[in-house]
Coordinates of C-alpha atoms in Angstrom, one line a residue:
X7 CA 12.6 0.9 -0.1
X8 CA 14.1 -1.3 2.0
X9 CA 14.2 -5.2 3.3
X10 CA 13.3 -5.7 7.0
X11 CA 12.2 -8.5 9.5
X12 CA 9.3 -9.7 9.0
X13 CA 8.2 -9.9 12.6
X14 CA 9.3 -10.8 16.2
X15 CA 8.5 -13.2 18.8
X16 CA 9.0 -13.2 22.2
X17 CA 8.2 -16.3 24.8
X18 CA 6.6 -15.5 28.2
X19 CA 9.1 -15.2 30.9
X20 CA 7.3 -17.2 33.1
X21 CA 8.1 -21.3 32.0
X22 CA 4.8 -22.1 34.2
X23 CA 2.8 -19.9 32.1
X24 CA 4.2 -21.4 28.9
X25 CA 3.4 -24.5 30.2
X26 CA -0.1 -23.9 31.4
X27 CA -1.7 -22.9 27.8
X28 CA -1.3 -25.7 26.3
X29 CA -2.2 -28.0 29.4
X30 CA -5.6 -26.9 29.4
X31 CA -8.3 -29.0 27.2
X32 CA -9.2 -25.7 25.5
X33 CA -6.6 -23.9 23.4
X34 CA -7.5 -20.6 22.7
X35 CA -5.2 -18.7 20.0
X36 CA -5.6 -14.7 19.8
X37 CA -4.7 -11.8 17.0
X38 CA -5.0 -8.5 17.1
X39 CA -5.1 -5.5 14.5
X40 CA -4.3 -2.1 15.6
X41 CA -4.4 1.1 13.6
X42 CA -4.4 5.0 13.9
X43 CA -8.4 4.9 14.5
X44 CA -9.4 1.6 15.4
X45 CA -8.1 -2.0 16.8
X46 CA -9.8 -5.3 16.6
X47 CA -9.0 -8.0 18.5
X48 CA -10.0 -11.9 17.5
X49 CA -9.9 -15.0 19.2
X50 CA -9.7 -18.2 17.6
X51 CA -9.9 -22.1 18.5
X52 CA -7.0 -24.3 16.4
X53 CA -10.1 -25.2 13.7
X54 CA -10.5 -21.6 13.0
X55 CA -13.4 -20.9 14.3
X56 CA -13.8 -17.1 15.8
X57 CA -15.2 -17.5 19.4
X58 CA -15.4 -13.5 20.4
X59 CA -14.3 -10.2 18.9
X60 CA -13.8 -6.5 20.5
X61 CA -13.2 -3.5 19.5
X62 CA -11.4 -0.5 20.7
X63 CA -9.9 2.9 19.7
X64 CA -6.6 3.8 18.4
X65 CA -3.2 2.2 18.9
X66 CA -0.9 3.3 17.1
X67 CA 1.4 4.1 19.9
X68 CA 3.0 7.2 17.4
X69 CA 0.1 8.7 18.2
X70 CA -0.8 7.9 21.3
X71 CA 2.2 6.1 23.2
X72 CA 3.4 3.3 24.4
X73 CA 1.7 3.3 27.6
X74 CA -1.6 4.1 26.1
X75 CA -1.4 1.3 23.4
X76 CA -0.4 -1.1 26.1
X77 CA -3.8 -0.2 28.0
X78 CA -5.7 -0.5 24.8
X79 CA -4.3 -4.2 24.3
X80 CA -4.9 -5.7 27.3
X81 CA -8.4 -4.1 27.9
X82 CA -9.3 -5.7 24.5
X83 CA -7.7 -8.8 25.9
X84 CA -9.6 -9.4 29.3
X85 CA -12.5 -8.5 28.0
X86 CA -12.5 -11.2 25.4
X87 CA -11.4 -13.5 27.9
X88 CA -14.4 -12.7 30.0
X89 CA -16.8 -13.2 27.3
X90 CA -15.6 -16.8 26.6
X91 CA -15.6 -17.6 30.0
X92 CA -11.5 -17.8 30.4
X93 CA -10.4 -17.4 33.3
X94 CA -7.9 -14.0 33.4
X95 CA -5.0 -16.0 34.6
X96 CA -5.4 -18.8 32.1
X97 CA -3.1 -17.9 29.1
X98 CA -3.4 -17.9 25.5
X99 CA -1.7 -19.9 23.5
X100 CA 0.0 -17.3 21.4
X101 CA -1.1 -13.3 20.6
X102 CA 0.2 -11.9 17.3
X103 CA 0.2 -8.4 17.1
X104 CA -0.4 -7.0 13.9
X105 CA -0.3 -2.9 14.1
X106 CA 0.5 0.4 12.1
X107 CA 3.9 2.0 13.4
X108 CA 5.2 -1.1 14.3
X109 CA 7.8 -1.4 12.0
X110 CA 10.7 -1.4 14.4
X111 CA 12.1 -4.5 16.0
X112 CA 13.3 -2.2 19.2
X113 CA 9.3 -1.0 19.3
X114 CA 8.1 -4.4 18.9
X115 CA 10.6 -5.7 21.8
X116 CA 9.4 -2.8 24.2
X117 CA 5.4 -3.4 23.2
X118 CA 5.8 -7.0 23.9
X119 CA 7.7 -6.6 27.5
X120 CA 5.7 -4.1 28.3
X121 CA 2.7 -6.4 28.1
X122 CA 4.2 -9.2 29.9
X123 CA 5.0 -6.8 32.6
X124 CA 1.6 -5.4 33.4
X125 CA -0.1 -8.9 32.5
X126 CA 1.9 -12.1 33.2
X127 CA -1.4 -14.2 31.8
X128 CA -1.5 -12.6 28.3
X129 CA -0.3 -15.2 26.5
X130 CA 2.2 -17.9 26.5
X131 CA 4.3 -16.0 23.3
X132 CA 3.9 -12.9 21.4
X133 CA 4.4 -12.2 18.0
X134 CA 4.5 -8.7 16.8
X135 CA 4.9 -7.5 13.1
X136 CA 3.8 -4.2 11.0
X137 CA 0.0 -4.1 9.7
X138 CA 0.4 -5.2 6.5
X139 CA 2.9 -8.4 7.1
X140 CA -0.8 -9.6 8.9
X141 CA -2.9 -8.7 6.2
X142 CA -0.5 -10.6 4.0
X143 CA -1.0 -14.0 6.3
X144 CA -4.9 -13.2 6.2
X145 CA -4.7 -14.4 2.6
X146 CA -1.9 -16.4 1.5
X147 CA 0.1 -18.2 3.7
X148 CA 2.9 -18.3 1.1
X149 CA 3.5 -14.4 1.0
X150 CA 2.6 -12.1 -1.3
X151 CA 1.9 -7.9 -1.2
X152 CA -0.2 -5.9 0.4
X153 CA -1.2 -2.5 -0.3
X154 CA -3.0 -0.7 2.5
X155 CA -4.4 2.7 2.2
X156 CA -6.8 3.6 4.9
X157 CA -6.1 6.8 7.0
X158 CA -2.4 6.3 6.0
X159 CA -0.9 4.1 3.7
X160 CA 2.1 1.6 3.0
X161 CA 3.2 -1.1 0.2
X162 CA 4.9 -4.3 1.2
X163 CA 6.2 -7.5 0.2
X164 CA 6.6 -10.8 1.0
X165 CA 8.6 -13.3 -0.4
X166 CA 8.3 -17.1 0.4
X167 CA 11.4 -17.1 1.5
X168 CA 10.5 -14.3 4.1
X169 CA 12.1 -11.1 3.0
X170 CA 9.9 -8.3 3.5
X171 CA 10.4 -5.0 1.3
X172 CA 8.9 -2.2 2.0
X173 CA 7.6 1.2 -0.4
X174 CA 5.6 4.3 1.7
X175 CA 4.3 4.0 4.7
X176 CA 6.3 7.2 6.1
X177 CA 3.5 8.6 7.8
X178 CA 1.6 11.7 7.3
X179 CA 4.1 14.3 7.6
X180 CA 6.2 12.9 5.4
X181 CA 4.4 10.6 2.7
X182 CA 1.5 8.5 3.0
X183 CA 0.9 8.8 -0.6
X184 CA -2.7 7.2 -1.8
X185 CA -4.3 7.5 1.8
X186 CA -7.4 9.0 3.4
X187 CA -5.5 11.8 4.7
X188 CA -3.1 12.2 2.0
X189 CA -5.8 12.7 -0.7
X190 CA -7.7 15.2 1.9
X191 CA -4.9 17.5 2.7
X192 CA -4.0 17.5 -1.2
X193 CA -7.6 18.9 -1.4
X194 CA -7.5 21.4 1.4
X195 CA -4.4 22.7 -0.3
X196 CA -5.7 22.8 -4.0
X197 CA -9.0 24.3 -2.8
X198 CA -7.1 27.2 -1.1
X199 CA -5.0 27.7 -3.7
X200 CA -7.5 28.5 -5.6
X201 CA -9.3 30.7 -3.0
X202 CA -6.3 32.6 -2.3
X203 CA -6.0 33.3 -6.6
X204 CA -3.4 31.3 -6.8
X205 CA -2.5 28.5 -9.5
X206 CA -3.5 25.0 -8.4
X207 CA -0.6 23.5 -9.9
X208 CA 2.3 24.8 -11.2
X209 CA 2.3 23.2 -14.9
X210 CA -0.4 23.7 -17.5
X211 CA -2.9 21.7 -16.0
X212 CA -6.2 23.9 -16.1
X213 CA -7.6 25.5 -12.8
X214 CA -10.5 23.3 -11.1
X215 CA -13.4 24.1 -9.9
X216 CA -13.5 23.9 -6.7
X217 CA -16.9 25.3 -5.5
X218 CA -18.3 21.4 -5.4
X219 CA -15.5 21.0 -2.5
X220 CA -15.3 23.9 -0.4
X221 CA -19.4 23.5 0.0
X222 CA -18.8 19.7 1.2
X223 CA -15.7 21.3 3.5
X224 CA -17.3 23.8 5.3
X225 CA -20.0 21.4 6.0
X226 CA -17.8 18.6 7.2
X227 CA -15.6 20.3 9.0
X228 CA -18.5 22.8 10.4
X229 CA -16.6 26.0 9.0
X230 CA -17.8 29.1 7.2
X231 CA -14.5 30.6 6.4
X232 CA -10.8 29.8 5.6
X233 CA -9.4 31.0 9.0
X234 CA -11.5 28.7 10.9
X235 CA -10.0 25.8 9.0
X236 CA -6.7 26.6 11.1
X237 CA -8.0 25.5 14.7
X238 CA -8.8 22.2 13.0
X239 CA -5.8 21.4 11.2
X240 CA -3.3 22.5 14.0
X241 CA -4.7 23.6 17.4
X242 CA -7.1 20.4 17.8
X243 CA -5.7 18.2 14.6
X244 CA -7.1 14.9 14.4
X245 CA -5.2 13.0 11.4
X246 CA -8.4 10.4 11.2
X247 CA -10.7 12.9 11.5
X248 CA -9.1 15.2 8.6
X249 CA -8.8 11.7 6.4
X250 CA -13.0 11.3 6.7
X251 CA -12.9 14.1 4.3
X252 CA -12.0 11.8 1.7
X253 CA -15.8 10.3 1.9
X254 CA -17.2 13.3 0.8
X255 CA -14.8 13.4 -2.2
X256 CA -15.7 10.1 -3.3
X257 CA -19.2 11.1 -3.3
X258 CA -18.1 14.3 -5.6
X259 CA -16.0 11.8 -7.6
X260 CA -19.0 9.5 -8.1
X261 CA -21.3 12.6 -8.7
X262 CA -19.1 13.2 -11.5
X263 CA -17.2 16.2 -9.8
X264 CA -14.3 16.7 -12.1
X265 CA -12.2 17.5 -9.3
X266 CA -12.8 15.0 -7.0
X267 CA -12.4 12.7 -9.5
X268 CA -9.0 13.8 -10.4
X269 CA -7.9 13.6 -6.6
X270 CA -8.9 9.8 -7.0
X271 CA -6.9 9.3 -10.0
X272 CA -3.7 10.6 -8.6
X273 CA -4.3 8.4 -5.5
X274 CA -4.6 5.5 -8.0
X275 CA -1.2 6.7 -9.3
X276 CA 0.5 7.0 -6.3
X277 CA -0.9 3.4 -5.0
X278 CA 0.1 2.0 -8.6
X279 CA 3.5 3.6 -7.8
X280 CA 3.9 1.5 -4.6
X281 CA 2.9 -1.6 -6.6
X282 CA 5.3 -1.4 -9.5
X283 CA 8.4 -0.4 -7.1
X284 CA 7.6 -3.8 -5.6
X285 CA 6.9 -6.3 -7.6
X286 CA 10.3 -6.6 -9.5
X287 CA 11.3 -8.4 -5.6
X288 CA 8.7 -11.1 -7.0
X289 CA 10.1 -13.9 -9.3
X290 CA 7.1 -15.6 -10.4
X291 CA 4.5 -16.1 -12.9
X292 CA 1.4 -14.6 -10.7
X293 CA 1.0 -12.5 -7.7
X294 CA -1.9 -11.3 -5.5
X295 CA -2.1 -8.1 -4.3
X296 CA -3.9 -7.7 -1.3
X297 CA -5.7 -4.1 -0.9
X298 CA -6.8 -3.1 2.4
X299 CA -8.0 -0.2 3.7
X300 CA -11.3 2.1 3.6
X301 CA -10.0 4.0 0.0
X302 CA -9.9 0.5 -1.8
X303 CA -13.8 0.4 -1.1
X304 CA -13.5 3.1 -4.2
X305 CA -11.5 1.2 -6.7
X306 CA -13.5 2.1 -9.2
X307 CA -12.2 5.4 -8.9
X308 CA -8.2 5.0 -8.1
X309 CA -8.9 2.3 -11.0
X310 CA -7.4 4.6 -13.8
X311 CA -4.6 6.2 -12.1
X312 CA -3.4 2.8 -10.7
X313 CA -3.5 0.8 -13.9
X314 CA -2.2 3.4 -16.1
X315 CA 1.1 3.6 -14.2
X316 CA 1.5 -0.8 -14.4
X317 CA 0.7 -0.4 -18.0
X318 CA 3.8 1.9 -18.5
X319 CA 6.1 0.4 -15.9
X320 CA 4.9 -3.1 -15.7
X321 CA 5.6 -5.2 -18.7
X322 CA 8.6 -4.0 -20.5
X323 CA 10.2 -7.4 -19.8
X324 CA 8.5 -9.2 -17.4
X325 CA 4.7 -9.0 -16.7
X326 CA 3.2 -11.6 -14.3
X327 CA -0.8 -12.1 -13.5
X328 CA -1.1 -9.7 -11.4
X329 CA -4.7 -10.5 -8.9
X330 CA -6.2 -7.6 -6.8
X331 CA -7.8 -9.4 -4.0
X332 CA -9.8 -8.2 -0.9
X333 CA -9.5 -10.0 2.7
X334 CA -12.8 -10.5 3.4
X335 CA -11.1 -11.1 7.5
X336 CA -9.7 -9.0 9.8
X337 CA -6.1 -8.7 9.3
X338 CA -6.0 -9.7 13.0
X339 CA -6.4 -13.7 11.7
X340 CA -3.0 -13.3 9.9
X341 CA -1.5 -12.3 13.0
X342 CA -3.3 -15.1 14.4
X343 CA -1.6 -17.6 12.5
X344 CA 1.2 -16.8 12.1
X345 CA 1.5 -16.4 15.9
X346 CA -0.2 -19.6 16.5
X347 CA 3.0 -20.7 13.7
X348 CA 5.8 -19.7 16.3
X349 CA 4.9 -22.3 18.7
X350 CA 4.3 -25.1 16.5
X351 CA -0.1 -24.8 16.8
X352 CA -1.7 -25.4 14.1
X353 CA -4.5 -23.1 13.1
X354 CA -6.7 -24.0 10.1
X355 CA -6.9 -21.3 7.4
X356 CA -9.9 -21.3 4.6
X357 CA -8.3 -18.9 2.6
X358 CA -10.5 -19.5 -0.3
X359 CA -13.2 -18.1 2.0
X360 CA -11.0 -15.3 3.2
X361 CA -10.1 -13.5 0.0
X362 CA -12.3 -12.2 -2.9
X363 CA -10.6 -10.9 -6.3
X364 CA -12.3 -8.4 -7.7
X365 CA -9.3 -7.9 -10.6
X366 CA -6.8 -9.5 -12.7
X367 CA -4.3 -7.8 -14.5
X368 CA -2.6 -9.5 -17.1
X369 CA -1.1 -9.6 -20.8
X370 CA -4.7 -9.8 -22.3
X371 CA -6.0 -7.1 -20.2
X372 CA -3.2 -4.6 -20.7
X373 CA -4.1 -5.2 -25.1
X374 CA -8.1 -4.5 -24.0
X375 CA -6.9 -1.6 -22.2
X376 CA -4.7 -0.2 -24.8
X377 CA -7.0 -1.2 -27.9
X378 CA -9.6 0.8 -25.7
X379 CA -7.3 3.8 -25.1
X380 CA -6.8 3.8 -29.3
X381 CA -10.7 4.1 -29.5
X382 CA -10.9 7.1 -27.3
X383 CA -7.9 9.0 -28.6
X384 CA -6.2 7.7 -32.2
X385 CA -3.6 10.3 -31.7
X386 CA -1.9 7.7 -29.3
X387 CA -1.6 4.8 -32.2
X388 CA -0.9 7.6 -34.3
X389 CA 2.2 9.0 -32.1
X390 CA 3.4 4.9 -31.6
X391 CA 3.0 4.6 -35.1
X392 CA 5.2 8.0 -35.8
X393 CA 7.7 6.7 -33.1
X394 CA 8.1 3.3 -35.2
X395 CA 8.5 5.4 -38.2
X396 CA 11.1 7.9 -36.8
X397 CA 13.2 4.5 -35.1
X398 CA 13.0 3.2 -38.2
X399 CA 14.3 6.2 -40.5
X400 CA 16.9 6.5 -37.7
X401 CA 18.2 3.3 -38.5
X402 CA 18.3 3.8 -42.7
X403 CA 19.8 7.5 -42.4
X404 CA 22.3 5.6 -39.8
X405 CA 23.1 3.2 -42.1
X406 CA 23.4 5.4 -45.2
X407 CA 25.8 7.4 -43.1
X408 CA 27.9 4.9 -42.8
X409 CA 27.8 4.0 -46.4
X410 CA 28.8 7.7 -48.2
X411 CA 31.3 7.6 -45.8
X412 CA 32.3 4.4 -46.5
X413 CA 32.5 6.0 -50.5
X414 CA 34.1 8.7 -49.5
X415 CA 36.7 6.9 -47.7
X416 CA 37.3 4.8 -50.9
X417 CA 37.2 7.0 -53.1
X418 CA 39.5 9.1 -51.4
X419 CA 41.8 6.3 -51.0
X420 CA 41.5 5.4 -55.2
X421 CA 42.7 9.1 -55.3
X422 CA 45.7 8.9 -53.6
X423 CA 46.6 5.5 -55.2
X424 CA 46.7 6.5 -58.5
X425 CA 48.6 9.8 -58.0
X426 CA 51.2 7.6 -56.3
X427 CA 51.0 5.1 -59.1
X428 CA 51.5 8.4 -61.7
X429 CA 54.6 9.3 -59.5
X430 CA 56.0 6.5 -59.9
X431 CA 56.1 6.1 -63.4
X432 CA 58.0 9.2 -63.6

């Protein structure tokens, strides 16, 4: 984990440009959200009112480079502009760009020149930050976290005094823990582990049953055999496309498929993971988590996994309220605004409108949880219970330790005294 800048912002080159968005009577603020399958772009007037939206493909220029995510942008851009009726050479105000990838001050420099360079009438200044620092903005404008597992997946943070720490988020080759694609590959291994005779895992967890999944993978991926798996997962790989197997292990999961539903829970884990390496950057009483992403639309099934890793490392000394939230907006408004913050425009925010909580975590809820877990299996109170006991006969055989050797010692010393004393007389 690490801290980084939040964002960047670059001005338009061109004073006359700057100059000419905000002479106009109509002040038109834009942000845009880009990830690895799909990029939404949303333009707003300073009430906060959306006039257009359009979509587009992928740009995440990792995948798809830099020139490619540039064309993407300013596609999106003119033809918004054309369906408000904005002239192409009339600027917006400000475009923040809020996209996966874009972690990198150096990237977010190059994106922005780049579009300056191949449209001069973009926008009067840009502001470019990672995916999540937008969703963040979409619902609090006061910082917060945001955990986003979609395709891929990352954890971040955002203190109110603008420090941004970071947890995943490493892309698929090396992490994206808790995502779409990470919990699909994790199948594809599992189920050919188990094809090939070998153990699924390598401690004493029994072997699945994995005749529920291989059906639903032959049929999504259109395959009737192992070998024809290869062509899809490195001749013609698709990272979204291998991720959309994840909605046919929810509906396993939800069909009761113990397997399935144990790929859920270890995605809950892993996303609970990110959330508990993060939090201890928060110093306050209450924090909302915002959860974006298509694999948050089955909380109910990461719900497990996720808690049970803040009920063991949340807590110890320090448990805040704890609010999972959804952003019921595109993460593109965040970029908005905080865009529209750069150079000084004001752009109204309902957030009470923008986010729904669907959970609270707290002190109360972690006793229900545990008094629950007590219900279903008494050998956990009973193993707390023995723990106290053992700590507690620790301390007494610790103690009367310390006492016979304290009687030892003495008497030892008595010993010694007297046969001195008997010398002496002598």
């Amino acid at each position: 984990m690490a801290t980084q800048r939040p964002f960047t912002s670059v001005a338009n080159p061109d004073a006359s440009v700057r100059q000419a968005a905000f002479k106009t009577s109509r002040r038109v603020l834009g942000g845009l959200e880009g990830g690895g399958t799909n990029t939404v772009l949303v333009l707003l007037s300073p009430e906060g009112m959306v006039l257009t939206k359009k979509y587009g493909g992928s740009s995440n220029q990792w995948l798809i480079g830099l020139d490619q995510t540039v064309s993407t942008i300013l596609e999106l851009v003119r033809e918004a502009k054309a369906e408000i009726k904005m002239a192409q050479d009339e600027p917006l105000v400000s475009l923040g760009l809020c996209m996966s990838g874009l972690e990198q001050e150096e990237q977010q420099l190059a994106l922005m020149n780049q579009l300056y360079q191949f449209d001069p009438f973009v926008a009067s200044s840009i502001t470019a930050m990672v995916d999540s620092v937008g969703s963040i903005y979409a619902g609090s404008a006061s910082g917060g976290m945001v955990l986003i597992a979609g395709t891929g997946s990352i954890g971040m943070l955002l203190t109110p005094e603008d420090e941004l720490y970071r947890c995943g988020g490493w892309g698929h080759m090396i992490g994206d823990e808790g995502s779409g694609y990470h919990i699909s590959s994790r199948a594809i291994n599992i189920v050919f582990r188990v094809l090939d005779g070998m153990k699924a895992y390598l401690d004493d967890t029994p072997q699945p049953n994995v005749d529920y999944l291989w059906g639903q993978m032959k049929r999504y991926f259109n395959i009737r055999t192992q070998d024809e798996l290869l062509d899809v997962m490195y001749r013609r790989f698709e990272k979204s496309y291998v991720a959309g197997l994840c909605s046919s292990i929810a509906e396993g999961a939800n069909a009761c498929d113990q397997f399935c539903i144990d790929l859920f829970q270890n995605a809950g884990q892993q996303l609970g993971h990110h959330a508990a390496t993060l939090l201890p950057h928060y110093k306050s009483s209450r924090i909302q988590i915002l959860c974006v992403g298509s694999v948050f639309k089955s909380f109910n099934l990461l719900k497990d996994g996720f808690l049970s890793v803040l009920d063991k490392e949340i807590g110890r000394e320090w448990l805040p309220e704890i609010v999972l939230s959804s952003v019921v907006v595109e993460s593109a408004i965040g970029a908005a605004y905080l865009a529209a913050r750069q150079v000084s425009q004001p752009l109204h925010m309902a957030y009470s409108k923008m986010v729904e909580t669907f959970y609270v975590y707290n002190n109360e809820e972690k006793r229900k949880r545990s008094a629950k877990e007590e219900q279903r299996n008494p050998s956990s109170k009973l193993s707390r219970s023995s723990s106290m006991v053992t700590g507690r006969d620790s301390l007494f055989l610790a103690l009367g330790t310390v006492a016979a050797a304290a009687i030892v010692f003495g008497a030892k010393y008595t010993v010694s005294w007297l046969q001195n004393r008997h010398a002496s007389m002598k």
